[in-house]
Amino acid sequence: MKLDDLIIETILLAGKIMIENGADMARVDDTLTRIARNAGIEQPKIFETTTGILMSIPERKASQVEPILKRTIDLEKVSLVNQNSRAFQAGKISLNELHNNLIKLNISTPFFSFWLQLLAAVGVSCTLMLMYGGHWQGLIATALAGGLGYSCYYFINNHLKVRFVSEFLASFLIGIIAVICVRVNVGEQVNMITVGGVMPLVPGVPITNAVRDVFAGHLLSGMSRALESLLSACAIGMGIAFVFRFM
């Protein structure tokens, strides 16, 4: 592989991993620019959005585009890309080693198992329900709503792969469970149980990244992430609204 092609492919792969796993654009731009300059490119031209990356080396008439086809949250991968880029900057690894490390990172880094994610979702639901003023009597109902709601969200995302449908159906299920639990005296506050249950579905990282992107001048990415977060929030709200309207 030619050196120019290796540089561009390494930068595009690093950017793809970071954007797909929830990094904000300021961090992505800083990391990719650092890799390019340490690879010998004085004036790299890099353009990043949430749906693709364009990289060119003007003085050598070389350029490539990398599409971004999925977006999730795995900040461990983002951190590992940063670690590898800084190791390359410090001269601890070569460009070839950086490229190979990124390929391994993209393929083999394990995601947390479903059961760990489910446990975290239940913990978040119960903790925030109490923080927002809920009663201890609703703890079991909140754990049940948060756990089953997140399970619904997880399996629909993995099998149907349709954006926003998973949030709608999961919040709809959470609302039904909250109402039923209150009616059978398992909990007392249907609103607090519902709020706690939907917390694992709230797009907190995308909202934060949208604000950071806008403040950093990445308006296109910031607005697209804000719109995506708004649609997710609307899907969650509509699912709850359906329950409260018809039950």
mmCIF file of C-alpha atoms in Angstrom:
data_model
loop_
_atom_site.group_PDB
_atom_site.id
_atom_site.type_symbol
_atom_site.label_atom_id
_atom_site.label_comp_id
_atom_site.label_asym_id
_atom_site.label_seq_id
_atom_site.Cartn_x
_atom_site.Cartn_y
_atom_site.Cartn_z
ATOM 1 C CA MET A 1 0.000 0.000 0.000
ATOM 2 C CA LYS A 2 1.274 3.471 -0.879
ATOM 3 C CA LEU A 3 2.116 5.778 2.007
ATOM 4 C CA ASP A 4 -0.539 8.329 1.042
ATOM 5 C CA ASP A 5 -3.215 5.643 0.885
ATOM 6 C CA LEU A 6 -2.109 4.239 4.251
ATOM 7 C CA ILE A 7 -2.282 7.679 5.870
ATOM 8 C CA ILE A 8 -5.732 8.402 4.496
ATOM 9 C CA GLU A 9 -7.118 4.948 5.344
ATOM 10 C CA THR A 10 -5.750 5.174 8.896
ATOM 11 C CA ILE A 11 -7.289 8.608 9.444
ATOM 12 C CA LEU A 12 -10.640 7.606 7.966
ATOM 13 C CA LEU A 13 -10.772 4.437 10.067
ATOM 14 C CA ALA A 14 -9.944 6.365 13.240
ATOM 15 C CA GLY A 15 -12.654 8.908 12.482
ATOM 16 C CA LYS A 16 -15.199 6.240 11.602
ATOM 17 C CA ILE A 17 -14.659 4.395 14.888
ATOM 18 C CA MET A 18 -14.937 7.603 16.904
ATOM 19 C CA ILE A 19 -18.086 8.940 15.211
ATOM 20 C CA GLU A 20 -19.834 5.556 15.219
ATOM 21 C CA ASN A 21 -19.239 5.246 18.952
ATOM 22 C CA GLY A 22 -20.390 8.641 20.170
ATOM 23 C CA ALA A 23 -17.440 11.066 20.015
ATOM 24 C CA ASP A 24 -18.137 14.764 19.543
ATOM 25 C CA MET A 25 -16.787 16.371 16.359
ATOM 26 C CA ALA A 26 -14.259 18.618 18.102
ATOM 27 C CA ARG A 27 -12.556 15.549 19.565
ATOM 28 C CA VAL A 28 -12.722 13.726 16.228
ATOM 29 C CA ASP A 29 -11.242 16.685 14.344
ATOM 30 C CA ASP A 30 -8.418 17.112 16.872
ATOM 31 C CA THR A 31 -7.507 13.406 16.797
ATOM 32 C CA LEU A 32 -7.560 13.073 12.999
ATOM 33 C CA THR A 33 -5.576 16.272 12.486
ATOM 34 C CA ARG A 34 -2.991 15.124 15.015
ATOM 35 C CA ILE A 35 -2.571 11.780 13.236
ATOM 36 C CA ALA A 36 -2.232 13.480 9.842
ATOM 37 C CA ARG A 37 0.387 15.997 10.984
ATOM 38 C CA ASN A 38 2.431 13.363 12.781
ATOM 39 C CA ALA A 39 2.316 11.285 9.589
ATOM 40 C CA GLY A 40 3.947 14.152 7.690
ATOM 41 C CA ILE A 41 0.924 15.993 6.254
ATOM 42 C CA GLU A 42 1.372 19.687 7.061
ATOM 43 C CA GLN A 43 -2.013 20.936 5.828
ATOM 44 C CA PRO A 44 -4.509 18.040 5.952
ATOM 45 C CA LYS A 45 -8.000 18.695 4.644
ATOM 46 C CA ILE A 46 -10.505 16.751 6.737
ATOM 47 C CA PHE A 47 -14.276 17.215 6.797
ATOM 48 C CA GLU A 48 -16.366 15.236 9.283
ATOM 49 C CA THR A 49 -20.121 14.862 9.666
ATOM 50 C CA THR A 50 -22.274 12.303 11.441
ATOM 51 C CA THR A 51 -22.839 10.504 8.120
ATOM 52 C CA GLY A 52 -19.393 10.596 6.479
ATOM 53 C CA ILE A 53 -15.753 11.733 6.492
ATOM 54 C CA LEU A 54 -13.782 13.296 3.637
ATOM 55 C CA MET A 55 -9.979 13.313 3.776
ATOM 56 C CA SER A 56 -7.615 14.771 1.179
ATOM 57 C CA ILE A 57 -3.908 15.585 0.824
ATOM 58 C CA PRO A 58 -3.949 18.670 -1.463
ATOM 59 C CA GLU A 59 -0.268 18.704 -2.433
ATOM 60 C CA ARG A 60 -0.402 15.042 -3.477
ATOM 61 C CA LYS A 61 -3.829 15.040 -5.190
ATOM 62 C CA ALA A 62 -5.116 12.174 -3.045
ATOM 63 C CA SER A 63 -8.518 11.933 -1.376
ATOM 64 C CA GLN A 64 -11.048 9.404 -0.078
ATOM 65 C CA VAL A 65 -14.535 9.369 1.462
ATOM 66 C CA GLU A 66 -15.715 7.083 4.271
ATOM 67 C CA PRO A 67 -19.480 6.717 4.951
ATOM 68 C CA ILE A 68 -20.795 6.396 8.520
ATOM 69 C CA LEU A 69 -23.620 3.839 8.496
ATOM 70 C CA LYS A 70 -24.352 3.358 12.197
ATOM 71 C CA ARG A 71 -24.173 5.304 15.444
ATOM 72 C CA THR A 72 -24.086 3.925 18.963
ATOM 73 C CA ILE A 73 -22.444 4.751 22.291
ATOM 74 C CA ASP A 74 -19.181 3.036 23.241
ATOM 75 C CA LEU A 75 -16.853 5.614 24.773
ATOM 76 C CA GLU A 76 -14.255 2.915 25.527
ATOM 77 C CA LYS A 77 -13.514 2.658 21.796
ATOM 78 C CA VAL A 78 -13.248 6.447 21.549
ATOM 79 C CA SER A 79 -10.753 6.456 24.403
ATOM 80 C CA LEU A 80 -8.702 3.646 22.825
ATOM 81 C CA VAL A 81 -8.483 5.527 19.503
ATOM 82 C CA ASN A 82 -7.187 8.557 21.405
ATOM 83 C CA GLN A 83 -4.652 6.412 23.250
ATOM 84 C CA ASN A 84 -3.345 4.966 19.987
ATOM 85 C CA SER A 85 -3.148 8.387 18.323
ATOM 86 C CA ARG A 86 -1.121 9.774 21.234
ATOM 87 C CA ALA A 87 1.154 6.718 21.185
ATOM 88 C CA PHE A 88 1.748 7.414 17.467
ATOM 89 C CA GLN A 89 2.435 11.077 18.246
ATOM 90 C CA ALA A 90 4.971 10.064 20.898
ATOM 91 C CA GLY A 91 6.725 7.690 18.475
ATOM 92 C CA LYS A 92 5.864 4.579 20.458
ATOM 93 C CA ILE A 93 4.154 2.937 17.471
ATOM 94 C CA SER A 94 4.541 3.290 13.712
ATOM 95 C CA LEU A 95 1.843 4.266 11.211
ATOM 96 C CA ASN A 96 1.455 0.609 10.183
ATOM 97 C CA GLU A 97 1.049 -0.429 13.809
ATOM 98 C CA LEU A 98 -1.509 2.332 14.355
ATOM 99 C CA HIS A 99 -3.484 1.165 11.325
ATOM 100 C CA ASN A 100 -3.400 -2.469 12.459
ATOM 101 C CA ASN A 101 -4.409 -1.506 16.005
ATOM 102 C CA LEU A 102 -7.390 0.421 14.677
ATOM 103 C CA ILE A 103 -8.493 -2.541 12.534
ATOM 104 C CA LYS A 104 -8.347 -4.823 15.585
ATOM 105 C CA LEU A 105 -10.163 -2.241 17.689
ATOM 106 C CA ASN A 106 -12.935 -1.900 15.124
ATOM 107 C CA ILE A 107 -13.451 -5.663 14.822
ATOM 108 C CA SER A 108 -12.610 -7.339 18.085
ATOM 109 C CA THR A 109 -13.269 -4.925 20.954
ATOM 110 C CA PRO A 110 -16.152 -6.510 22.890
ATOM 111 C CA PHE A 111 -19.249 -4.537 23.832
ATOM 112 C CA PHE A 112 -20.795 -4.994 27.268
ATOM 113 C CA SER A 113 -23.053 -8.042 27.446
ATOM 114 C CA PHE A 114 -26.819 -7.619 27.473
ATOM 115 C CA TRP A 115 -27.066 -8.654 31.127
ATOM 116 C CA LEU A 116 -24.596 -5.984 32.246
ATOM 117 C CA GLN A 117 -26.464 -3.373 30.210
ATOM 118 C CA LEU A 118 -29.752 -4.546 31.727
ATOM 119 C CA LEU A 119 -28.326 -4.333 35.249
ATOM 120 C CA ALA A 120 -27.055 -0.810 34.536
ATOM 121 C CA ALA A 121 -30.460 0.207 33.130
ATOM 122 C CA VAL A 122 -32.243 -1.042 36.253
ATOM 123 C CA GLY A 123 -29.739 0.778 38.459
ATOM 124 C CA VAL A 124 -30.177 4.038 36.547
ATOM 125 C CA SER A 125 -33.977 3.759 36.646
ATOM 126 C CA CYS A 126 -34.192 3.127 40.389
ATOM 127 C CA THR A 127 -31.563 5.697 41.352
ATOM 128 C CA LEU A 128 -33.041 8.536 39.322
ATOM 129 C CA MET A 129 -36.582 7.720 40.441
ATOM 130 C CA LEU A 130 -35.473 8.264 44.026
ATOM 131 C CA MET A 131 -33.468 11.371 43.138
ATOM 132 C CA TYR A 132 -36.501 12.973 41.471
ATOM 133 C CA GLY A 133 -38.590 12.538 44.629
ATOM 134 C CA GLY A 134 -40.065 9.061 44.249
ATOM 135 C CA HIS A 135 -40.881 6.801 47.192
ATOM 136 C CA TRP A 136 -39.068 3.617 48.167
ATOM 137 C CA GLN A 137 -42.343 1.739 47.721
ATOM 138 C CA GLY A 138 -42.041 2.197 43.969
ATOM 139 C CA LEU A 139 -38.546 0.723 43.723
ATOM 140 C CA ILE A 140 -39.639 -2.748 42.561
ATOM 141 C CA ALA A 141 -42.083 -1.321 40.025
ATOM 142 C CA THR A 142 -39.426 1.055 38.674
ATOM 143 C CA ALA A 143 -36.877 -1.756 38.389
ATOM 144 C CA LEU A 144 -39.431 -3.876 36.531
ATOM 145 C CA ALA A 145 -40.418 -1.043 34.179
ATOM 146 C CA GLY A 146 -36.830 0.020 33.509
ATOM 147 C CA GLY A 147 -35.590 -3.539 32.961
ATOM 148 C CA LEU A 148 -38.394 -4.689 30.673
ATOM 149 C CA GLY A 149 -38.427 -1.385 28.805
ATOM 150 C CA TYR A 150 -34.687 -1.517 28.142
ATOM 151 C CA SER A 151 -34.958 -5.184 27.093
ATOM 152 C CA CYS A 152 -37.639 -4.226 24.559
ATOM 153 C CA TYR A 153 -35.467 -1.356 23.285
ATOM 154 C CA TYR A 154 -32.384 -3.597 23.024
ATOM 155 C CA PHE A 155 -33.998 -6.469 21.113
ATOM 156 C CA ILE A 156 -35.957 -4.267 18.707
ATOM 157 C CA ASN A 157 -32.771 -2.331 17.904
ATOM 158 C CA ASN A 158 -30.842 -5.546 17.264
ATOM 159 C CA HIS A 159 -33.503 -7.306 15.167
ATOM 160 C CA LEU A 160 -35.564 -4.652 13.396
ATOM 161 C CA LYS A 161 -32.864 -1.961 13.156
ATOM 162 C CA VAL A 162 -35.502 0.759 12.677
ATOM 163 C CA ARG A 163 -34.663 4.052 14.354
ATOM 164 C CA PHE A 164 -37.153 5.575 16.818
ATOM 165 C CA VAL A 165 -39.536 2.577 16.737
ATOM 166 C CA SER A 166 -37.562 0.954 19.553
ATOM 167 C CA GLU A 167 -37.830 4.080 21.743
ATOM 168 C CA PHE A 168 -41.577 4.362 21.092
ATOM 169 C CA LEU A 169 -42.396 0.715 21.871
ATOM 170 C CA ALA A 170 -40.071 0.595 24.892
ATOM 171 C CA SER A 171 -41.596 3.734 26.451
ATOM 172 C CA PHE A 172 -45.090 2.413 25.645
ATOM 173 C CA LEU A 173 -44.262 -0.795 27.548
ATOM 174 C CA ILE A 174 -42.803 1.195 30.456
ATOM 175 C CA GLY A 175 -45.985 3.252 30.718
ATOM 176 C CA ILE A 176 -48.183 0.138 30.720
ATOM 177 C CA ILE A 177 -46.066 -1.512 33.441
ATOM 178 C CA ALA A 178 -46.156 1.659 35.568
ATOM 179 C CA VAL A 179 -49.936 1.928 35.342
ATOM 180 C CA ILE A 180 -50.486 -1.778 36.081
ATOM 181 C CA CYS A 181 -48.085 -1.730 39.048
ATOM 182 C CA VAL A 182 -49.896 1.222 40.622
ATOM 183 C CA ARG A 183 -53.298 -0.413 40.094
ATOM 184 C CA VAL A 184 -52.173 -3.611 41.855
ATOM 185 C CA ASN A 185 -50.542 -1.577 44.657
ATOM 186 C CA VAL A 186 -46.946 -2.503 43.831
ATOM 187 C CA GLY A 187 -46.160 1.226 43.528
ATOM 188 C CA GLU A 188 -47.813 4.518 44.416
ATOM 189 C CA GLN A 189 -46.575 7.184 41.976
ATOM 190 C CA VAL A 190 -47.165 6.293 38.337
ATOM 191 C CA ASN A 191 -45.376 9.439 37.166
ATOM 192 C CA MET A 192 -42.207 8.735 39.167
ATOM 193 C CA ILE A 193 -42.133 5.085 38.065
ATOM 194 C CA THR A 194 -42.525 6.185 34.443
ATOM 195 C CA VAL A 195 -39.814 8.850 34.704
ATOM 196 C CA GLY A 196 -37.383 6.397 36.285
ATOM 197 C CA GLY A 197 -38.178 3.693 33.724
ATOM 198 C CA VAL A 198 -37.541 5.864 30.656
ATOM 199 C CA MET A 199 -34.244 7.317 31.904
ATOM 200 C CA PRO A 200 -32.054 4.607 30.254
ATOM 201 C CA LEU A 201 -33.684 5.508 26.909
ATOM 202 C CA VAL A 202 -33.029 9.250 27.111
ATOM 203 C CA PRO A 203 -30.387 10.279 24.497
ATOM 204 C CA GLY A 204 -28.129 12.088 26.955
ATOM 205 C CA VAL A 205 -24.810 11.650 25.121
ATOM 206 C CA PRO A 206 -26.183 12.740 21.690
ATOM 207 C CA ILE A 207 -27.755 15.845 23.275
ATOM 208 C CA THR A 208 -24.476 16.737 24.990
ATOM 209 C CA ASN A 209 -22.503 16.167 21.787
ATOM 210 C CA ALA A 210 -24.989 18.271 19.792
ATOM 211 C CA VAL A 211 -24.427 21.231 22.123
ATOM 212 C CA ARG A 212 -20.651 20.769 22.078
ATOM 213 C CA ASP A 213 -20.605 20.524 18.278
ATOM 214 C CA VAL A 214 -22.600 23.737 17.894
ATOM 215 C CA PHE A 215 -20.368 25.615 20.342
ATOM 216 C CA ALA A 216 -17.260 24.278 18.565
ATOM 217 C CA GLY A 217 -18.527 25.523 15.178
ATOM 218 C CA HIS A 218 -19.534 22.155 13.733
ATOM 219 C CA LEU A 219 -23.019 23.401 12.930
ATOM 220 C CA LEU A 220 -24.002 20.670 10.457
ATOM 221 C CA SER A 221 -23.142 17.847 12.845
ATOM 222 C CA GLY A 222 -24.550 19.710 15.831
ATOM 223 C CA MET A 223 -27.915 20.342 14.206
ATOM 224 C CA SER A 224 -28.196 16.806 12.821
ATOM 225 C CA ARG A 225 -27.454 15.319 16.246
ATOM 226 C CA ALA A 226 -29.895 17.722 17.886
ATOM 227 C CA LEU A 227 -32.606 16.682 15.420
ATOM 228 C CA GLU A 228 -31.854 13.006 15.994
ATOM 229 C CA SER A 229 -32.061 13.512 19.765
ATOM 230 C CA LEU A 230 -35.311 15.458 19.399
ATOM 231 C CA LEU A 231 -36.879 12.656 17.363
ATOM 232 C CA SER A 232 -35.804 10.104 19.985
ATOM 233 C CA ALA A 233 -37.303 12.252 22.750
ATOM 234 C CA CYS A 234 -40.534 12.646 20.759
ATOM 235 C CA ALA A 235 -40.757 8.868 20.249
ATOM 236 C CA ILE A 236 -40.336 8.324 24.001
ATOM 237 C CA GLY A 237 -42.919 10.997 24.801
ATOM 238 C CA MET A 238 -45.439 9.630 22.306
ATOM 239 C CA GLY A 239 -45.151 6.128 23.754
ATOM 240 C CA ILE A 240 -45.936 7.427 27.255
ATOM 241 C CA ALA A 241 -48.695 9.716 25.945
ATOM 242 C CA PHE A 242 -50.474 6.795 24.270
ATOM 243 C CA VAL A 243 -50.567 4.904 27.562
ATOM 244 C CA PHE A 244 -51.829 7.836 29.616
ATOM 245 C CA ARG A 245 -54.430 8.691 26.976
ATOM 246 C CA PHE A 246 -55.988 5.224 26.613
ATOM 247 C CA MET A 247 -55.412 3.677 30.060
#
